[in-house]
């Protein structure tokens, strides 16, 4: 059965106007021209040095591009976007009070919503848009819907309420990062967090901020760390930031966690021998689990 979870940690920015696509295209890691009523994307906004600052989903709703982003950092994101507006005919507006973001999971989620089980597949609904998670179809779907029409959307889709904990566990098992919970601001490189395999970078689009380092990291094979799921074999869930140890050597750091799984940023050398890569973090024994999408 398809379930919905209201993602209260998410906010919505609207980018509209004649220059909206051109404006975003020069700033973000994915190709804005791919966005349509039938397609949503996942992308990141980087520092000029190619380090992570923000990531978000983009869906087309009416005449605007709606960015599903971290609510707690939305004001900062909006300010940074406006710094690059210059003479562009574009409006960047916080519409979080108007829209609600949902995640939807379950074996028949995409069928219930009438969308393809393909990452990024989208369709318009009354008051918003619904789309298969652009990062990984196994995460189900997301919706950006006008709050006043939310009840009608949920009823029409036959959704029942799920729990954030269940959704978060599914996300972690798939190795999908959740913004600044898992990626360090101004430090993480996109390819360390799986953005290549998880559809967050377009290698054929034109220039964007931070592109040079991102491309160099890929083509010179400079990825030295990877964000990976780890299973807690015994002990308590380590707190975010807990060092991961192999014998007496620090080889990584715990990020977000749920249930008996967490994400950890680990040295690639550790992951080359997963069969024997039993590690420890804060007194707990952990084991890396390579997702099926990872290409290293």
PDB file of C-alpha atoms in Angstrom:
ATOM      1  CA  UNK A   1       0.000   0.000   0.000  1.00  0.00           C
ATOM      2  CA  UNK A   2       1.265   3.477  -0.877  1.00  0.00           C
ATOM      3  CA  UNK A   3       2.048   5.722   2.091  1.00  0.00           C
ATOM      4  CA  UNK A   4       2.770   9.428   2.356  1.00  0.00           C
ATOM      5  CA  UNK A   5       5.068  11.279   4.733  1.00  0.00           C
ATOM      6  CA  UNK A   6       4.888  15.050   5.093  1.00  0.00           C
ATOM      7  CA  UNK A   7       8.461  16.316   4.907  1.00  0.00           C
ATOM      8  CA  UNK A   8       8.314  19.212   7.340  1.00  0.00           C
ATOM      9  CA  UNK A   9      12.065  19.723   7.023  1.00  0.00           C
ATOM     10  CA  UNK A  10      11.598  20.795   3.398  1.00  0.00           C
ATOM     11  CA  UNK A  11      10.677  24.189   1.989  1.00  0.00           C
ATOM     12  CA  UNK A  12       9.887  25.411  -1.518  1.00  0.00           C
ATOM     13  CA  UNK A  13      11.481  28.169  -3.583  1.00  0.00           C
ATOM     14  CA  UNK A  14       9.810  29.403  -6.756  1.00  0.00           C
ATOM     15  CA  UNK A  15      12.019  30.582  -9.617  1.00  0.00           C
ATOM     16  CA  UNK A  16       9.987  32.230 -12.355  1.00  0.00           C
ATOM     17  CA  UNK A  17      10.215  34.765 -15.147  1.00  0.00           C
ATOM     18  CA  UNK A  18      11.454  34.761 -18.780  1.00  0.00           C
ATOM     19  CA  UNK A  19      15.063  34.119 -17.747  1.00  0.00           C
ATOM     20  CA  UNK A  20      14.382  31.487 -15.059  1.00  0.00           C
ATOM     21  CA  UNK A  21      15.916  28.519 -16.875  1.00  0.00           C
ATOM     22  CA  UNK A  22      18.901  30.423 -18.239  1.00  0.00           C
ATOM     23  CA  UNK A  23      19.529  31.842 -14.768  1.00  0.00           C
ATOM     24  CA  UNK A  24      19.567  28.435 -13.041  1.00  0.00           C
ATOM     25  CA  UNK A  25      21.430  26.720 -15.870  1.00  0.00           C
ATOM     26  CA  UNK A  26      24.609  28.659 -15.140  1.00  0.00           C
ATOM     27  CA  UNK A  27      24.482  27.897 -11.428  1.00  0.00           C
ATOM     28  CA  UNK A  28      23.523  24.272 -10.826  1.00  0.00           C
ATOM     29  CA  UNK A  29      24.946  20.825 -11.536  1.00  0.00           C
ATOM     30  CA  UNK A  30      22.114  19.369 -13.609  1.00  0.00           C
ATOM     31  CA  UNK A  31      20.438  20.399 -16.877  1.00  0.00           C
ATOM     32  CA  UNK A  32      17.427  22.641 -16.210  1.00  0.00           C
ATOM     33  CA  UNK A  33      16.294  22.187 -19.807  1.00  0.00           C
ATOM     34  CA  UNK A  34      15.313  18.616 -18.900  1.00  0.00           C
ATOM     35  CA  UNK A  35      12.638  19.877 -16.504  1.00  0.00           C
ATOM     36  CA  UNK A  36       9.097  19.679 -17.894  1.00  0.00           C
ATOM     37  CA  UNK A  37       5.623  18.678 -16.688  1.00  0.00           C
ATOM     38  CA  UNK A  38       6.777  15.097 -17.428  1.00  0.00           C
ATOM     39  CA  UNK A  39      10.249  15.311 -15.851  1.00  0.00           C
ATOM     40  CA  UNK A  40      11.765  16.464 -12.547  1.00  0.00           C
ATOM     41  CA  UNK A  41      15.459  16.551 -11.671  1.00  0.00           C
ATOM     42  CA  UNK A  42      17.801  16.573  -8.681  1.00  0.00           C
ATOM     43  CA  UNK A  43      20.685  19.063  -8.653  1.00  0.00           C
ATOM     44  CA  UNK A  44      23.196  20.871  -6.454  1.00  0.00           C
ATOM     45  CA  UNK A  45      24.439  24.426  -6.002  1.00  0.00           C
ATOM     46  CA  UNK A  46      28.179  24.525  -5.303  1.00  0.00           C
ATOM     47  CA  UNK A  47      30.832  26.951  -4.200  1.00  0.00           C
ATOM     48  CA  UNK A  48      33.070  28.390  -6.904  1.00  0.00           C
ATOM     49  CA  UNK A  49      35.616  25.784  -5.750  1.00  0.00           C
ATOM     50  CA  UNK A  50      33.181  22.945  -6.476  1.00  0.00           C
ATOM     51  CA  UNK A  51      32.200  22.070  -2.898  1.00  0.00           C
ATOM     52  CA  UNK A  52      28.659  21.299  -1.716  1.00  0.00           C
ATOM     53  CA  UNK A  53      26.333  24.077  -0.518  1.00  0.00           C
ATOM     54  CA  UNK A  54      22.736  23.054  -1.341  1.00  0.00           C
ATOM     55  CA  UNK A  55      20.870  20.292  -3.165  1.00  0.00           C
ATOM     56  CA  UNK A  56      17.238  20.191  -4.235  1.00  0.00           C
ATOM     57  CA  UNK A  57      14.581  18.744  -6.538  1.00  0.00           C
ATOM     58  CA  UNK A  58      13.190  20.858  -9.384  1.00  0.00           C
ATOM     59  CA  UNK A  59       9.674  20.375 -10.764  1.00  0.00           C
ATOM     60  CA  UNK A  60       7.700  22.533 -13.169  1.00  0.00           C
ATOM     61  CA  UNK A  61       4.390  23.805 -11.809  1.00  0.00           C
ATOM     62  CA  UNK A  62       2.499  26.279 -13.958  1.00  0.00           C
ATOM     63  CA  UNK A  63       4.892  28.999 -15.105  1.00  0.00           C
ATOM     64  CA  UNK A  64       7.392  28.425 -12.311  1.00  0.00           C
ATOM     65  CA  UNK A  65      10.206  26.064 -11.455  1.00  0.00           C
ATOM     66  CA  UNK A  66       9.675  24.877  -7.872  1.00  0.00           C
ATOM     67  CA  UNK A  67      12.743  23.891  -5.865  1.00  0.00           C
ATOM     68  CA  UNK A  68      12.156  21.410  -3.032  1.00  0.00           C
ATOM     69  CA  UNK A  69      15.004  22.247  -0.621  1.00  0.00           C
ATOM     70  CA  UNK A  70      15.996  22.236   3.061  1.00  0.00           C
ATOM     71  CA  UNK A  71      13.614  24.496   4.978  1.00  0.00           C
ATOM     72  CA  UNK A  72      16.158  25.436   7.619  1.00  0.00           C
ATOM     73  CA  UNK A  73      18.600  26.712   5.011  1.00  0.00           C
ATOM     74  CA  UNK A  74      16.114  28.128   2.516  1.00  0.00           C
ATOM     75  CA  UNK A  75      16.671  31.792   3.430  1.00  0.00           C
ATOM     76  CA  UNK A  76      20.413  31.432   2.860  1.00  0.00           C
ATOM     77  CA  UNK A  77      19.820  29.623  -0.450  1.00  0.00           C
ATOM     78  CA  UNK A  78      17.419  32.335  -1.613  1.00  0.00           C
ATOM     79  CA  UNK A  79      19.926  35.074  -0.751  1.00  0.00           C
ATOM     80  CA  UNK A  80      22.720  33.314  -2.626  1.00  0.00           C
ATOM     81  CA  UNK A  81      20.559  32.860  -5.721  1.00  0.00           C
ATOM     82  CA  UNK A  82      19.618  36.536  -5.674  1.00  0.00           C
ATOM     83  CA  UNK A  83      23.297  37.498  -5.600  1.00  0.00           C
ATOM     84  CA  UNK A  84      23.582  36.111  -9.134  1.00  0.00           C
ATOM     85  CA  UNK A  85      20.368  37.623 -10.458  1.00  0.00           C
ATOM     86  CA  UNK A  86      22.027  40.792 -11.814  1.00  0.00           C
ATOM     87  CA  UNK A  87      19.885  41.933 -14.756  1.00  0.00           C
ATOM     88  CA  UNK A  88      18.146  38.609 -15.324  1.00  0.00           C
ATOM     89  CA  UNK A  89      14.366  38.864 -15.577  1.00  0.00           C
ATOM     90  CA  UNK A  90      13.731  36.322 -12.836  1.00  0.00           C
ATOM     91  CA  UNK A  91      11.873  36.208  -9.509  1.00  0.00           C
ATOM     92  CA  UNK A  92      13.112  34.028  -6.642  1.00  0.00           C
ATOM     93  CA  UNK A  93      10.384  33.661  -4.011  1.00  0.00           C
ATOM     94  CA  UNK A  94       9.871  31.597  -0.866  1.00  0.00           C
ATOM     95  CA  UNK A  95       6.513  29.834  -1.367  1.00  0.00           C
ATOM     96  CA  UNK A  96       6.829  27.413   1.553  1.00  0.00           C
ATOM     97  CA  UNK A  97       3.686  28.848   3.120  1.00  0.00           C
ATOM     98  CA  UNK A  98       1.746  27.870   0.000  1.00  0.00           C
ATOM     99  CA  UNK A  99       3.172  24.435  -0.808  1.00  0.00           C
ATOM    100  CA  UNK A 100       3.765  21.192   1.109  1.00  0.00           C
ATOM    101  CA  UNK A 101       6.370  18.569   0.186  1.00  0.00           C
ATOM    102  CA  UNK A 102       5.488  14.873   0.528  1.00  0.00           C
ATOM    103  CA  UNK A 103       7.468  11.666   0.157  1.00  0.00           C
ATOM    104  CA  UNK A 104       5.501   8.593  -0.889  1.00  0.00           C
ATOM    105  CA  UNK A 105       6.649   4.999  -0.495  1.00  0.00           C
ATOM    106  CA  UNK A 106       5.327   1.485  -0.951  1.00  0.00           C
ATOM    107  CA  UNK A 107       5.429  -1.260  -3.558  1.00  0.00           C
ATOM    108  CA  UNK A 108       2.600   0.225  -5.633  1.00  0.00           C
ATOM    109  CA  UNK A 109       3.390   3.925  -5.125  1.00  0.00           C
ATOM    110  CA  UNK A 110       4.058   4.913  -8.720  1.00  0.00           C
ATOM    111  CA  UNK A 111       1.102   2.849  -9.944  1.00  0.00           C
ATOM    112  CA  UNK A 112      -1.200   4.563  -7.427  1.00  0.00           C
ATOM    113  CA  UNK A 113       0.052   7.960  -8.564  1.00  0.00           C
ATOM    114  CA  UNK A 114      -0.122   7.186 -12.267  1.00  0.00           C
ATOM    115  CA  UNK A 115       3.561   7.831 -13.026  1.00  0.00           C
ATOM    116  CA  UNK A 116       6.309   5.641 -14.453  1.00  0.00           C
ATOM    117  CA  UNK A 117       8.605   3.841 -12.025  1.00  0.00           C
ATOM    118  CA  UNK A 118      11.558   5.665 -13.570  1.00  0.00           C
ATOM    119  CA  UNK A 119      13.672   8.204 -11.698  1.00  0.00           C
ATOM    120  CA  UNK A 120      12.407  11.705 -12.491  1.00  0.00           C
ATOM    121  CA  UNK A 121       9.162  10.705 -14.239  1.00  0.00           C
ATOM    122  CA  UNK A 122       6.586  13.396 -13.399  1.00  0.00           C
ATOM    123  CA  UNK A 123       3.070  14.592 -13.989  1.00  0.00           C
ATOM    124  CA  UNK A 124       0.988  17.610 -13.040  1.00  0.00           C
ATOM    125  CA  UNK A 125      -1.703  17.263 -10.366  1.00  0.00           C
ATOM    126  CA  UNK A 126      -4.254  19.746  -9.116  1.00  0.00           C
ATOM    127  CA  UNK A 127      -2.217  22.382  -7.329  1.00  0.00           C
ATOM    128  CA  UNK A 128       1.232  20.967  -7.969  1.00  0.00           C
ATOM    129  CA  UNK A 129       3.347  18.125  -9.314  1.00  0.00           C
ATOM    130  CA  UNK A 130       4.175  14.532  -8.415  1.00  0.00           C
ATOM    131  CA  UNK A 131       7.318  12.708  -9.554  1.00  0.00           C
ATOM    132  CA  UNK A 132       9.309   9.534  -9.032  1.00  0.00           C
ATOM    133  CA  UNK A 133      12.329  10.395  -6.878  1.00  0.00           C
ATOM    134  CA  UNK A 134      14.918  11.684  -9.397  1.00  0.00           C
ATOM    135  CA  UNK A 135      17.793  10.197  -7.396  1.00  0.00           C
ATOM    136  CA  UNK A 136      16.616   6.581  -7.188  1.00  0.00           C
ATOM    137  CA  UNK A 137      13.247   5.102  -8.127  1.00  0.00           C
ATOM    138  CA  UNK A 138      13.539   2.752  -5.150  1.00  0.00           C
ATOM    139  CA  UNK A 139      12.836   5.719  -2.870  1.00  0.00           C
ATOM    140  CA  UNK A 140       9.311   6.034  -4.259  1.00  0.00           C
ATOM    141  CA  UNK A 141       7.904   9.414  -5.210  1.00  0.00           C
ATOM    142  CA  UNK A 142       7.668  13.011  -4.079  1.00  0.00           C
ATOM    143  CA  UNK A 143       5.010  15.646  -4.461  1.00  0.00           C
ATOM    144  CA  UNK A 144       4.956  19.430  -4.228  1.00  0.00           C
ATOM    145  CA  UNK A 145       1.314  20.373  -3.728  1.00  0.00           C
ATOM    146  CA  UNK A 146      -0.540  23.502  -2.663  1.00  0.00           C
ATOM    147  CA  UNK A 147      -1.307  23.020   1.012  1.00  0.00           C
ATOM    148  CA  UNK A 148      -4.967  23.906   0.589  1.00  0.00           C
ATOM    149  CA  UNK A 149      -5.332  21.108  -1.971  1.00  0.00           C
ATOM    150  CA  UNK A 150      -3.249  18.562  -0.075  1.00  0.00           C
ATOM    151  CA  UNK A 151      -6.151  16.653   1.505  1.00  0.00           C
ATOM    152  CA  UNK A 152      -7.792  16.230  -1.884  1.00  0.00           C
ATOM    153  CA  UNK A 153      -4.563  14.957  -3.447  1.00  0.00           C
ATOM    154  CA  UNK A 154      -4.020  12.407  -0.667  1.00  0.00           C
ATOM    155  CA  UNK A 155      -7.594  11.139  -0.885  1.00  0.00           C
ATOM    156  CA  UNK A 156      -7.581  10.946  -4.683  1.00  0.00           C
ATOM    157  CA  UNK A 157      -4.322   8.978  -4.638  1.00  0.00           C
ATOM    158  CA  UNK A 158      -5.541   6.523  -1.986  1.00  0.00           C
ATOM    159  CA  UNK A 159      -2.558   7.206   0.268  1.00  0.00           C
ATOM    160  CA  UNK A 160      -2.279   6.296   3.939  1.00  0.00           C
ATOM    161  CA  UNK A 161       0.021   8.058   6.393  1.00  0.00           C
ATOM    162  CA  UNK A 162       3.454   6.541   6.944  1.00  0.00           C
ATOM    163  CA  UNK A 163       6.308   7.407   9.294  1.00  0.00           C
ATOM    164  CA  UNK A 164       9.399   9.504   8.729  1.00  0.00           C
ATOM    165  CA  UNK A 165      11.515   6.871  10.485  1.00  0.00           C
ATOM    166  CA  UNK A 166      10.529   4.185   7.960  1.00  0.00           C
ATOM    167  CA  UNK A 167      11.225   6.517   5.045  1.00  0.00           C
ATOM    168  CA  UNK A 168      14.568   7.612   6.482  1.00  0.00           C
ATOM    169  CA  UNK A 169      15.651   3.999   6.959  1.00  0.00           C
ATOM    170  CA  UNK A 170      14.774   3.188   3.330  1.00  0.00           C
ATOM    171  CA  UNK A 171      16.778   6.221   2.174  1.00  0.00           C
ATOM    172  CA  UNK A 172      19.822   5.218   4.212  1.00  0.00           C
ATOM    173  CA  UNK A 173      19.704   1.595   3.020  1.00  0.00           C
ATOM    174  CA  UNK A 174      19.831   2.905  -0.551  1.00  0.00           C
ATOM    175  CA  UNK A 175      22.778   5.161   0.289  1.00  0.00           C
ATOM    176  CA  UNK A 176      20.993   8.386  -0.669  1.00  0.00           C
ATOM    177  CA  UNK A 177      22.225  11.498   1.199  1.00  0.00           C
ATOM    178  CA  UNK A 178      19.841  13.925   2.892  1.00  0.00           C
ATOM    179  CA  UNK A 179      21.354  17.359   2.317  1.00  0.00           C
ATOM    180  CA  UNK A 180      23.508  18.871   5.036  1.00  0.00           C
ATOM    181  CA  UNK A 181      22.768  15.952   7.370  1.00  0.00           C
ATOM    182  CA  UNK A 182      25.092  13.856   5.240  1.00  0.00           C
ATOM    183  CA  UNK A 183      27.166  16.314   3.201  1.00  0.00           C
ATOM    184  CA  UNK A 184      29.484  18.834   4.837  1.00  0.00           C
ATOM    185  CA  UNK A 185      28.999  22.406   3.710  1.00  0.00           C
ATOM    186  CA  UNK A 186      31.888  23.749   1.636  1.00  0.00           C
ATOM    187  CA  UNK A 187      33.785  20.462   2.057  1.00  0.00           C
ATOM    188  CA  UNK A 188      31.967  17.572   0.326  1.00  0.00           C
ATOM    189  CA  UNK A 189      32.607  16.965  -3.384  1.00  0.00           C
ATOM    190  CA  UNK A 190      29.512  15.756  -5.255  1.00  0.00           C
ATOM    191  CA  UNK A 191      31.050  12.520  -6.457  1.00  0.00           C
ATOM    192  CA  UNK A 192      31.871  11.544  -2.865  1.00  0.00           C
ATOM    193  CA  UNK A 193      28.118  11.560  -2.211  1.00  0.00           C
ATOM    194  CA  UNK A 194      27.079   9.545  -5.280  1.00  0.00           C
ATOM    195  CA  UNK A 195      25.701  12.424  -7.341  1.00  0.00           C
ATOM    196  CA  UNK A 196      27.000  10.866 -10.554  1.00  0.00           C
ATOM    197  CA  UNK A 197      25.174   7.565 -10.133  1.00  0.00           C
ATOM    198  CA  UNK A 198      22.178   9.221  -8.431  1.00  0.00           C
ATOM    199  CA  UNK A 199      21.410  11.488 -11.389  1.00  0.00           C
ATOM    200  CA  UNK A 200      22.506  14.768  -9.813  1.00  0.00           C
ATOM    201  CA  UNK A 201      25.097  15.853 -12.407  1.00  0.00           C
ATOM    202  CA  UNK A 202      24.788  16.376 -16.150  1.00  0.00           C
ATOM    203  CA  UNK A 203      28.176  15.972 -17.856  1.00  0.00           C
ATOM    204  CA  UNK A 204      27.046  17.374 -21.203  1.00  0.00           C
ATOM    205  CA  UNK A 205      25.503  20.690 -20.125  1.00  0.00           C
ATOM    206  CA  UNK A 206      27.333  23.992 -20.332  1.00  0.00           C
ATOM    207  CA  UNK A 207      29.363  25.632 -17.601  1.00  0.00           C
ATOM    208  CA  UNK A 208      28.024  26.065 -14.084  1.00  0.00           C
ATOM    209  CA  UNK A 209      29.531  27.199 -10.829  1.00  0.00           C
ATOM    210  CA  UNK A 210      31.948  24.596  -9.483  1.00  0.00           C
ATOM    211  CA  UNK A 211      31.970  22.560 -12.701  1.00  0.00           C
ATOM    212  CA  UNK A 212      35.743  22.519 -13.104  1.00  0.00           C
ATOM    213  CA  UNK A 213      36.478  20.645  -9.875  1.00  0.00           C
ATOM    214  CA  UNK A 214      33.494  18.330 -10.372  1.00  0.00           C
ATOM    215  CA  UNK A 215      34.688  17.333 -13.852  1.00  0.00           C
ATOM    216  CA  UNK A 216      38.321  17.003 -12.776  1.00  0.00           C
ATOM    217  CA  UNK A 217      37.301  14.743  -9.893  1.00  0.00           C
ATOM    218  CA  UNK A 218      35.491  12.423 -12.300  1.00  0.00           C
ATOM    219  CA  UNK A 219      37.933  12.267 -15.182  1.00  0.00           C
ATOM    220  CA  UNK A 220      41.089  12.048 -13.091  1.00  0.00           C
ATOM    221  CA  UNK A 221      39.649   9.510 -10.654  1.00  0.00           C
ATOM    222  CA  UNK A 222      40.252  11.735  -7.631  1.00  0.00           C
ATOM    223  CA  UNK A 223      37.465  10.409  -5.401  1.00  0.00           C
ATOM    224  CA  UNK A 224      39.142   9.328  -2.161  1.00  0.00           C
ATOM    225  CA  UNK A 225      36.044   9.043   0.046  1.00  0.00           C
ATOM    226  CA  UNK A 226      32.516   7.737  -0.484  1.00  0.00           C
ATOM    227  CA  UNK A 227      29.281   8.116   1.441  1.00  0.00           C
ATOM    228  CA  UNK A 228      28.106   4.565   2.164  1.00  0.00           C
ATOM    229  CA  UNK A 229      25.420   2.788   4.191  1.00  0.00           C
ATOM    230  CA  UNK A 230      26.726   0.942   7.232  1.00  0.00           C
ATOM    231  CA  UNK A 231      24.908  -1.643   9.342  1.00  0.00           C
ATOM    232  CA  UNK A 232      25.189  -1.463  13.137  1.00  0.00           C
ATOM    233  CA  UNK A 233      26.147  -5.028  14.060  1.00  0.00           C
ATOM    234  CA  UNK A 234      26.192  -4.420  17.807  1.00  0.00           C
ATOM    235  CA  UNK A 235      26.024  -1.470  20.168  1.00  0.00           C
ATOM    236  CA  UNK A 236      24.096   1.800  19.995  1.00  0.00           C
ATOM    237  CA  UNK A 237      23.595   4.061  16.986  1.00  0.00           C
ATOM    238  CA  UNK A 238      26.700   6.312  16.873  1.00  0.00           C
ATOM    239  CA  UNK A 239      25.965  10.042  16.909  1.00  0.00           C
ATOM    240  CA  UNK A 240      26.562  12.046  13.709  1.00  0.00           C
ATOM    241  CA  UNK A 241      30.193  13.094  13.584  1.00  0.00           C
ATOM    242  CA  UNK A 242      31.474  10.003  15.417  1.00  0.00           C
ATOM    243  CA  UNK A 243      34.819   8.899  13.928  1.00  0.00           C
ATOM    244  CA  UNK A 244      34.857   5.516  12.176  1.00  0.00           C
ATOM    245  CA  UNK A 245      37.891   3.433  13.093  1.00  0.00           C
ATOM    246  CA  UNK A 246      39.644   0.433  11.576  1.00  0.00           C
ATOM    247  CA  UNK A 247      41.921  -0.936  14.247  1.00  0.00           C
ATOM    248  CA  UNK A 248      43.584   2.244  15.576  1.00  0.00           C
ATOM    249  CA  UNK A 249      43.235   4.272  12.367  1.00  0.00           C
ATOM    250  CA  UNK A 250      40.444   6.754  11.613  1.00  0.00           C
ATOM    251  CA  UNK A 251      38.894   5.927   8.230  1.00  0.00           C
ATOM    252  CA  UNK A 252      35.699   7.960   8.182  1.00  0.00           C
ATOM    253  CA  UNK A 253      32.816   9.605  10.012  1.00  0.00           C
ATOM    254  CA  UNK A 254      29.177   8.756  10.795  1.00  0.00           C
ATOM    255  CA  UNK A 255      26.485  10.967   9.286  1.00  0.00           C
ATOM    256  CA  UNK A 256      22.689  10.398   9.550  1.00  0.00           C
ATOM    257  CA  UNK A 257      21.214   7.204  11.011  1.00  0.00           C
ATOM    258  CA  UNK A 258      17.915   5.374  11.553  1.00  0.00           C
ATOM    259  CA  UNK A 259      17.136   1.994  13.094  1.00  0.00           C
ATOM    260  CA  UNK A 260      20.163  -0.221  12.626  1.00  0.00           C
ATOM    261  CA  UNK A 261      21.553   1.638   9.582  1.00  0.00           C
ATOM    262  CA  UNK A 262      23.547   4.824   9.119  1.00  0.00           C
ATOM    263  CA  UNK A 263      25.418   6.654   6.408  1.00  0.00           C
ATOM    264  CA  UNK A 264      29.137   7.178   6.831  1.00  0.00           C
ATOM    265  CA  UNK A 265      31.749   9.010   4.772  1.00  0.00           C
ATOM    266  CA  UNK A 266      34.487   6.396   4.391  1.00  0.00           C
ATOM    267  CA  UNK A 267      37.878   6.188   2.730  1.00  0.00           C
ATOM    268  CA  UNK A 268      37.594   4.352  -0.591  1.00  0.00           C
ATOM    269  CA  UNK A 269      40.492   2.064   0.373  1.00  0.00           C
ATOM    270  CA  UNK A 270      38.333   0.594   3.147  1.00  0.00           C
ATOM    271  CA  UNK A 271      35.538  -0.154   0.675  1.00  0.00           C
ATOM    272  CA  UNK A 272      37.767  -2.119  -1.690  1.00  0.00           C
ATOM    273  CA  UNK A 273      37.626  -5.093   0.689  1.00  0.00           C
ATOM    274  CA  UNK A 274      34.060  -5.021   1.970  1.00  0.00           C
ATOM    275  CA  UNK A 275      34.065  -8.678   2.966  1.00  0.00           C
ATOM    276  CA  UNK A 276      36.583  -7.907   5.708  1.00  0.00           C
ATOM    277  CA  UNK A 277      35.720  -4.245   6.339  1.00  0.00           C
ATOM    278  CA  UNK A 278      34.323  -4.578   9.864  1.00  0.00           C
ATOM    279  CA  UNK A 279      34.770  -1.182  11.505  1.00  0.00           C
ATOM    280  CA  UNK A 280      33.916   0.506  14.786  1.00  0.00           C
ATOM    281  CA  UNK A 281      32.324   3.829  15.702  1.00  0.00           C
ATOM    282  CA  UNK A 282      31.795   5.061  19.252  1.00  0.00           C
ATOM    283  CA  UNK A 283      32.050   1.559  20.701  1.00  0.00           C
ATOM    284  CA  UNK A 284      29.693   0.001  18.144  1.00  0.00           C
ATOM    285  CA  UNK A 285      30.701  -2.475  15.459  1.00  0.00           C
ATOM    286  CA  UNK A 286      29.629  -1.489  11.945  1.00  0.00           C
ATOM    287  CA  UNK A 287      29.787  -3.055   8.501  1.00  0.00           C
ATOM    288  CA  UNK A 288      29.699  -1.103   5.193  1.00  0.00           C
ATOM    289  CA  UNK A 289      26.997  -2.224   2.747  1.00  0.00           C
ATOM    290  CA  UNK A 290      27.585  -1.316  -0.886  1.00  0.00           C
ATOM    291  CA  UNK A 291      24.388  -0.148  -2.689  1.00  0.00           C
ATOM    292  CA  UNK A 292      23.626  -1.792  -6.035  1.00  0.00           C
ATOM    293  CA  UNK A 293      24.030   1.529  -7.875  1.00  0.00           C
ATOM    294  CA  UNK A 294      27.569   2.293  -6.651  1.00  0.00           C
ATOM    295  CA  UNK A 295      30.145   1.938  -9.434  1.00  0.00           C
ATOM    296  CA  UNK A 296      33.459   1.873  -7.539  1.00  0.00           C
TER     297      UNK A 296
END
